[in-house]
Short mmCIF file of C-alpha atoms in Angstrom, two decimals:
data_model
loop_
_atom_site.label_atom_id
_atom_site.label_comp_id
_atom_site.label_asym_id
_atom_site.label_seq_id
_atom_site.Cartn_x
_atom_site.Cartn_y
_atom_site.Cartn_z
CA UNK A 1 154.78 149.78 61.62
CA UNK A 2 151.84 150.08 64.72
CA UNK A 3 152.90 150.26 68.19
CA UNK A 4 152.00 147.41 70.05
CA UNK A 5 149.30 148.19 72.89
CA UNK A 6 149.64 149.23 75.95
CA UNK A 7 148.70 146.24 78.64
CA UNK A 8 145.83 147.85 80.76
CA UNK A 9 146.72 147.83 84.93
CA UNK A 10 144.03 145.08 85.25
CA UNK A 11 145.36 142.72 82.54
CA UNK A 12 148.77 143.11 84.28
CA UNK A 13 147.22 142.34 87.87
CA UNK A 14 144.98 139.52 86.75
CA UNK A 15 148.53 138.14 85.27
CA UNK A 16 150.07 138.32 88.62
CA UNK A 17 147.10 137.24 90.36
CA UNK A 18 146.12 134.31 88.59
CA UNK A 19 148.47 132.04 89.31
CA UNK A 20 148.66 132.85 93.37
CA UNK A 21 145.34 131.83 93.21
CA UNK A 22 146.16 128.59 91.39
CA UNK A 23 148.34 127.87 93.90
CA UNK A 24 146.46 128.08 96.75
CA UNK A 25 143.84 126.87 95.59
CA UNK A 26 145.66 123.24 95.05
CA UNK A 27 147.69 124.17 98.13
CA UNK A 28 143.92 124.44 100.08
CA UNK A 29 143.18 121.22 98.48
CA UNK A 30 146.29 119.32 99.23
CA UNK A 31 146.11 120.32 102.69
CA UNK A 32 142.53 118.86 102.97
CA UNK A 33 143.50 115.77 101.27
CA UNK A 34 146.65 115.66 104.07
CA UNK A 35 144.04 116.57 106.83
CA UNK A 36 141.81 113.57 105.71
CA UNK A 37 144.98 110.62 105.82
CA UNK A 38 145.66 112.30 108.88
CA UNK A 39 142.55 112.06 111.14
CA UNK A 40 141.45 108.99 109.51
CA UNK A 41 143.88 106.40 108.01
CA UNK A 42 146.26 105.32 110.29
CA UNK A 43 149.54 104.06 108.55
CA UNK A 44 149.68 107.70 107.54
CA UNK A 45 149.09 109.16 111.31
CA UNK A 46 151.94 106.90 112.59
CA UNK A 47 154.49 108.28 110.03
CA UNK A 48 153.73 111.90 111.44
CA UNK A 49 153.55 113.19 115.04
CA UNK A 50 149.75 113.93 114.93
CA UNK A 51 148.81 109.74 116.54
CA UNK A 52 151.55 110.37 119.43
CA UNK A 53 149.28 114.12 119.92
CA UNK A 54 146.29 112.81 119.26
CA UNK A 55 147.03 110.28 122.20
CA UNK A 56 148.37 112.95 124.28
CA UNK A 57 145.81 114.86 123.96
CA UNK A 58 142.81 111.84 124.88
CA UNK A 59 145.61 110.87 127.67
CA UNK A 60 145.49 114.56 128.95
CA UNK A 61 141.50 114.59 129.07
CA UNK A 62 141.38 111.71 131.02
CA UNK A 63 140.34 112.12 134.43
CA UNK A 64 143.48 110.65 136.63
CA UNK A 65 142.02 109.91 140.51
CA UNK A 66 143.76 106.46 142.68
CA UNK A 67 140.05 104.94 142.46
CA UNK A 68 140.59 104.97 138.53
CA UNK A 69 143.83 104.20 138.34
CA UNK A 70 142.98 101.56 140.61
CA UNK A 71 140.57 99.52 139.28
CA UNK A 72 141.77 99.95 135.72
CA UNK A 73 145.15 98.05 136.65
CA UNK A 74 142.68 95.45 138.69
CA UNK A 75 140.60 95.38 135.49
CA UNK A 76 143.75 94.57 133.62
CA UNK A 77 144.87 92.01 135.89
CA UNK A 78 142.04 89.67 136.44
CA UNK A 79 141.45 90.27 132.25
CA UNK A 80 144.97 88.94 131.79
CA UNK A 81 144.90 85.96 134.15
CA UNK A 82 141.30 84.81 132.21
CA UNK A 83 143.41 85.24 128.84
CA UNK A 84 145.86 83.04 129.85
CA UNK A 85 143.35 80.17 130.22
CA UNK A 86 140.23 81.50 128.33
CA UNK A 87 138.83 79.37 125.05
CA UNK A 88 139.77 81.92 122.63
CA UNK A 89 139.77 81.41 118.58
CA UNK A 90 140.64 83.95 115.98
CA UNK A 91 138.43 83.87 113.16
CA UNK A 92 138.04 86.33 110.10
CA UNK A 93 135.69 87.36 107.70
CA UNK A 94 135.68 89.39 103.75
CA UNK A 95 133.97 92.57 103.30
CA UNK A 96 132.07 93.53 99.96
CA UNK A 97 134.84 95.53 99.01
CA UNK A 98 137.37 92.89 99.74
CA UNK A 99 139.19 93.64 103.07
CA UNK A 100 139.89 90.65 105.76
CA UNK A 101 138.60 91.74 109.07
CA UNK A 102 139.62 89.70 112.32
CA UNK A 103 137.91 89.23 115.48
CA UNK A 104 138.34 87.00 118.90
CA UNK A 105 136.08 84.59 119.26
CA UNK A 106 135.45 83.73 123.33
CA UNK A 107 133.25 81.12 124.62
CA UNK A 108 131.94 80.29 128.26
CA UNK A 109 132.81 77.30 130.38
CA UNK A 110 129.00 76.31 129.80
CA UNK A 111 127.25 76.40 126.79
CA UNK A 112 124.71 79.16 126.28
CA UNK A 113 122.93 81.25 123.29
CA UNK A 114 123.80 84.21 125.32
CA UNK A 115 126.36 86.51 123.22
CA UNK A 116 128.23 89.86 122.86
CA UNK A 117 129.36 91.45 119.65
CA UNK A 118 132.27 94.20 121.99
CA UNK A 119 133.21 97.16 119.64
CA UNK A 120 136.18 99.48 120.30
CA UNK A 121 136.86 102.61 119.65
CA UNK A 122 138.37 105.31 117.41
CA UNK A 123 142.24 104.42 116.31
CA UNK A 124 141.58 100.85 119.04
CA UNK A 125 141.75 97.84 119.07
CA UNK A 126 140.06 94.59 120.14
CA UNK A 127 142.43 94.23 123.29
CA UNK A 128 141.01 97.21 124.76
CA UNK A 129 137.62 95.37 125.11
CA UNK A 130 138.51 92.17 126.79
CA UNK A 131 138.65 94.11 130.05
CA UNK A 132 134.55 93.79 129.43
CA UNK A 133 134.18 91.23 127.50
CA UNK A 134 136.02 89.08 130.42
CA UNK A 135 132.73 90.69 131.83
CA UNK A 136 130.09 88.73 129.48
CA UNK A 137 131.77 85.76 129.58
CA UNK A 138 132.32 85.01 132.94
CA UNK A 139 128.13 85.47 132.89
CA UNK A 140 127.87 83.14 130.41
CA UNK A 141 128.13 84.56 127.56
CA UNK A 142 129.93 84.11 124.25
CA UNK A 143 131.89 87.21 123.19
CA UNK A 144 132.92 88.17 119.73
CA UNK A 145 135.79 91.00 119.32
CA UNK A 146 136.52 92.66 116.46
CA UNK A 147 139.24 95.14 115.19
CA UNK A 148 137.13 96.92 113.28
CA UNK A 149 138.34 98.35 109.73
CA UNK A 150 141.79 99.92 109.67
CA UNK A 151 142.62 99.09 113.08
CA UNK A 152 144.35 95.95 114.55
CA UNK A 153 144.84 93.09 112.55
CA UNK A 154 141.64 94.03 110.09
CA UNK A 155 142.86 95.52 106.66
CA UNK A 156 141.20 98.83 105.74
CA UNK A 157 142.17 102.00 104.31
CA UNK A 158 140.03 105.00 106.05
CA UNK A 159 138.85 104.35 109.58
CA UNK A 160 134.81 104.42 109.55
CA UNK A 161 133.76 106.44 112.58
CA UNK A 162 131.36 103.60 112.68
CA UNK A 163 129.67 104.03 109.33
CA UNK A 164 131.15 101.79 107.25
CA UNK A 165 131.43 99.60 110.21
CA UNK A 166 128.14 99.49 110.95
CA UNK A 167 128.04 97.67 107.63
CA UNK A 168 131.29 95.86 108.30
CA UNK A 169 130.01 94.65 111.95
CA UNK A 170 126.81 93.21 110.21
CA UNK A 171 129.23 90.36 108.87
CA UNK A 172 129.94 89.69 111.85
CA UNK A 173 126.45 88.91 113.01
CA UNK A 174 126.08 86.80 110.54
CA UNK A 175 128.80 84.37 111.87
CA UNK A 176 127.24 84.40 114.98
CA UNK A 177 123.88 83.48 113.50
CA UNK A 178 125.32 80.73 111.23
CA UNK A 179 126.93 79.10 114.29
CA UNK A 180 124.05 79.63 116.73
CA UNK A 181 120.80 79.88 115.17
CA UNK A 182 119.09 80.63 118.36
CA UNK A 183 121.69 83.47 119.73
CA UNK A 184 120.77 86.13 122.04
CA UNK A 185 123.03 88.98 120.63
CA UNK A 186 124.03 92.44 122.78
CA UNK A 187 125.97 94.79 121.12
CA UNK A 188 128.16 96.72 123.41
CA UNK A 189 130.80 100.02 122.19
CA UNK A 190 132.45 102.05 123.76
CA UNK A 191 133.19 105.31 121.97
CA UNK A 192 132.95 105.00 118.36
CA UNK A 193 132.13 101.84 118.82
CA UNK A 194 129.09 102.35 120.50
CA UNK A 195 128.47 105.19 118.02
CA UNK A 196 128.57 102.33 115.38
CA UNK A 197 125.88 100.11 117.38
CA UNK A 198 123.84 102.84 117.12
CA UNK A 199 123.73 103.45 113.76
CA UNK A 200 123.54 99.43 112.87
CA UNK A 201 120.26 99.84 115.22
CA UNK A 202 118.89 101.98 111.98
CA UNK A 203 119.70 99.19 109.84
CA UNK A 204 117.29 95.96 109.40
CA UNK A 205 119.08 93.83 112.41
CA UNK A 206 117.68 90.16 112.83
CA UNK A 207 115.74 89.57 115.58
CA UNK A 208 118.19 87.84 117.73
CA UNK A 209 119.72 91.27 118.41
CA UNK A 210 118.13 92.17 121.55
CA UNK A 211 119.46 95.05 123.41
CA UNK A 212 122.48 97.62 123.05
CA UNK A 213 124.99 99.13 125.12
CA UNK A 214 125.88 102.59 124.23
CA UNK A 215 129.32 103.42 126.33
CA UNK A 216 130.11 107.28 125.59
CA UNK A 217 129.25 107.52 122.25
CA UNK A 218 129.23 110.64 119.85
CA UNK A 219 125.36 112.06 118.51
CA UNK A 220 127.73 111.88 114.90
CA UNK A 221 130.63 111.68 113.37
CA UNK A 222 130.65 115.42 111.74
CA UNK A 223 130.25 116.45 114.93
CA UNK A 224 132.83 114.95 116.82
CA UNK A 225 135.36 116.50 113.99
CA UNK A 226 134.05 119.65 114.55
CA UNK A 227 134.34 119.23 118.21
CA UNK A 228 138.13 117.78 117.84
CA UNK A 229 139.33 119.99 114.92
CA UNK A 230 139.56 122.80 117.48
CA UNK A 231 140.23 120.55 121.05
CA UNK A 232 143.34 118.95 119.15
CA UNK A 233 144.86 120.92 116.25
CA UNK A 234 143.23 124.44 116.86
CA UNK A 235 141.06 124.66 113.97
CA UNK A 236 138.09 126.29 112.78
CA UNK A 237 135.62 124.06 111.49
CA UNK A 238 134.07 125.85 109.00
CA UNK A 239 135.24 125.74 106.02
CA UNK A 240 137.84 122.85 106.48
CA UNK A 241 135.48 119.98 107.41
CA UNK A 242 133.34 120.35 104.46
CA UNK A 243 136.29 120.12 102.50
CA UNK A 244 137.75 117.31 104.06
CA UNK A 245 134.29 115.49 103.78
CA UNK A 246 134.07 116.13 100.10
CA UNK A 247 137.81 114.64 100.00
CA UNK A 248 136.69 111.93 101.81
CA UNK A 249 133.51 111.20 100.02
CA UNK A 250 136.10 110.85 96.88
CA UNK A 251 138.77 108.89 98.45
CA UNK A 252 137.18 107.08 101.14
CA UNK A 253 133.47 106.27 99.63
CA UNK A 254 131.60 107.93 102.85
CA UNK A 255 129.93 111.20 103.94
CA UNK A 256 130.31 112.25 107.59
CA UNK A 257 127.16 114.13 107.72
CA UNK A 258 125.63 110.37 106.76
CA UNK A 259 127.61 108.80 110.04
CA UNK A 260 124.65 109.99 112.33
CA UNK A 261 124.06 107.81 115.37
CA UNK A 262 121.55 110.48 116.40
CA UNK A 263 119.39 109.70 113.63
CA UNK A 264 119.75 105.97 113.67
CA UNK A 265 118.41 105.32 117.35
CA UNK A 266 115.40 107.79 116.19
CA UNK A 267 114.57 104.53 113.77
CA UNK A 268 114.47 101.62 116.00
CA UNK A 269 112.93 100.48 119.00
CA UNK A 270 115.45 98.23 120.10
CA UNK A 271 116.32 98.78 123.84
CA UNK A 272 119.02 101.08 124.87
CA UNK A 273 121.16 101.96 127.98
CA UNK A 274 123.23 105.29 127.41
CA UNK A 275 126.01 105.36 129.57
CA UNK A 276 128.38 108.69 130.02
CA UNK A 277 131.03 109.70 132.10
CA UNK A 278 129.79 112.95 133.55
CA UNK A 279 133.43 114.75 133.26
CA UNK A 280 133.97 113.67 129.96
CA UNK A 281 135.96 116.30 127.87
CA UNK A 282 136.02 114.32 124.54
CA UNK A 283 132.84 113.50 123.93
CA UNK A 284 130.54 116.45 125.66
CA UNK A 285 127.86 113.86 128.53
CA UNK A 286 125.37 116.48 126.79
CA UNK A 287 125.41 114.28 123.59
CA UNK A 288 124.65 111.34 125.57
CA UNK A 289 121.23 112.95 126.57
CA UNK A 290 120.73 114.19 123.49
CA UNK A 291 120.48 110.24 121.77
CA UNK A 292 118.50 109.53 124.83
CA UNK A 293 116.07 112.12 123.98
CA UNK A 294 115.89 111.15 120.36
CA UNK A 295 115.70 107.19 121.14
CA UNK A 296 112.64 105.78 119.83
CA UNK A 297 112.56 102.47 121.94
CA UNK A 298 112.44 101.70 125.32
CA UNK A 299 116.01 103.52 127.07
CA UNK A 300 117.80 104.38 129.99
CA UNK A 301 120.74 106.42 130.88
CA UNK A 302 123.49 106.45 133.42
CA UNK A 303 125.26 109.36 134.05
CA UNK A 304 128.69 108.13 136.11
CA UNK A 305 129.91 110.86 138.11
CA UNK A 306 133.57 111.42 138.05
CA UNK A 307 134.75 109.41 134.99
CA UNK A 308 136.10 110.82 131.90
CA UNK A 309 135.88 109.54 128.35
CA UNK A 310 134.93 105.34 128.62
CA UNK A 311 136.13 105.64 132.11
CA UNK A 312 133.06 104.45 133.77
CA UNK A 313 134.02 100.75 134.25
CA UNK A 314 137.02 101.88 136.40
CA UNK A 315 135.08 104.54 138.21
CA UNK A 316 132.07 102.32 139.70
CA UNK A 317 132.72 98.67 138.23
CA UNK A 318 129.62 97.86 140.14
CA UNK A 319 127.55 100.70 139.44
CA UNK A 320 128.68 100.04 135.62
CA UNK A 321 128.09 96.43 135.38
CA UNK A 322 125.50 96.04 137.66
CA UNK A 323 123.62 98.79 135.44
CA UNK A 324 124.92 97.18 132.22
CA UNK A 325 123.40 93.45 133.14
CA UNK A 326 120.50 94.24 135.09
CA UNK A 327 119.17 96.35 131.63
CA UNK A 328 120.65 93.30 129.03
CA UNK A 329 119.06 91.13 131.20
CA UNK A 330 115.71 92.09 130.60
CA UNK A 331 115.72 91.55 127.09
CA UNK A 332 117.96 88.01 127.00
#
């Protein structure tokens, strides 16, 4: 009867070593697929402690002087007191891949076909642009407030860093168009909301879109993960976000690298005013001259010196909004 062979050393290690490397690898790939639900879906960030350090974090960057602090709770007063008598109506709208999105709906005490479509930012809500919107209206505008996808009272399942929103916000255009033909339309962000305006200026906008308001917004969305990956959690970049982008481009529909407001205000020439806050730790001021520099159409920039991230309107309320309606009001 023959001796059974001998297993060779490197049968016996590839044996061992096999299965480690199974396991990691779908440990690798879980942890992506974890990383993904956490930065980007909400439900999922509120079941873990990353949303309370995530806010934290954005509270910790923010630059805390008694002018701020100041006019922010003066902001939030005199937005309040409108609310309680302002002509406010919710109305909703369907998105090609079936989610219900809501928005506010404010009008001024005289008619006009002046409007503002106000867009919030990453993990807001609409309530955190009244404060401006109040702004608009009490100049006669209308002013339309979203929650954009996954945030507020809109359904969703991945937040859109603007890119699917930019899509989503489109609707919402429409509504304005269907009830005033003749509409003057602004679009004003803050954060990723103004990196959204941005990239719907590289889309085919109607012609009643006249000017935009970019308030602090990122040159893209890849970037600002890179940026964050490392400001909030500690992480290296490279290779993680290219995983998590390939995760998301299979659970989530979208690719990052795609969600380039940078490239989007290098296709239009519909007028721009770039505003920053010059100490501005989440979103580096240097991207704000950056889109300036790659704007197409006619631009301008403010630099506000002192303010952190979207912090200009409580810095210099008149420097902001004097700024903000002496450029709309060129083009409306």
């Amino acid at each position: 009867m023959a001796k059974p062979a001998k297993m060779s050393r490197k049968k016996k290690a590839l044996i061992i070593i096999c299965p480690i490397v199974i396991v990691l690898f779908i440990a690798y790939w879980a942890a992506c697929y974890i990383a993904v639900s956490l930065a980007l879906v909400p439900s999922f960030m509120e079941k873990t402690s990353v949303f309370e350090t995530v806010t934290d974090e954005s509270m910790d960057q923010l630059v805390q002087t008694d002018d701020i602090v100041e006019n922010s709770a003066m902001a939030k007063s005199e937005t309040n007191a409108w609310l309680e008598t302002a002509d406010m109506e919710k109305i909703s709208v369907v998105t090609d891949d079936g989610y219900k999105l809501v928005a506010a709906e404010f009008a001024p005490e005289e008619e006009s076909h002046l409007w503002v479509l106000a867009l919030h930012g990453y993990t807001g809500w609409k309530e955190e642009m009244y404060p401006i919107a109040y702004q608009y209206v009490k100049r006669g505008y209308h002013a339309l407030v979203p929650d954009m996808r996954c945030s507020g009272e809109s359904e969703g399942d991945f937040i859109g860093m603007g890119w699917t929103d930019r899509l989503d916000n489109l609707l919402w255009i429409d509504e304005i168009l269907a009830e005033d033909p003749d509409a003057e339309i602004v679009l004003h962000g803050q954060s990723m909301g103004a990196a959204c305006a941005l990239m719907m200026a590289g889309e085919d906008l109607p012609e009643q879109v006249r000017a935009i308001v970019s308030d602090c917004a990122y040159t893209g969305a890849y970037e600002m993960f890179a940026k964050e990956m490392k400001d909030w959690f500690g992480l290296p970049s490279f290779p993680l976000l290219d995983s998590m982008n390939l995760v998301l481009q299979l659970r989530g529909g979208y690719n990052l690298k795609d969600a380039s407001a940078i490239d989007a205000v290098a296709r239009t020439d519909l007028p721009i005013l770039f505003i920053h806050g010059e100490e501005d730790e989440m979103i580096p001021v240097e991207m704000a001259y950056e889109l300036y520099d790659a704007a197409a159409g006619e631009k301008e920039i403010l630099i506000v010196p002192g303010a952190g991230h979207a912090q200009s309107p409580d810095k210099d309320p008149e420097l902001y909004y004097g700024t903000v309606f002496e450029f709309v009001g060129r083009f409306v």
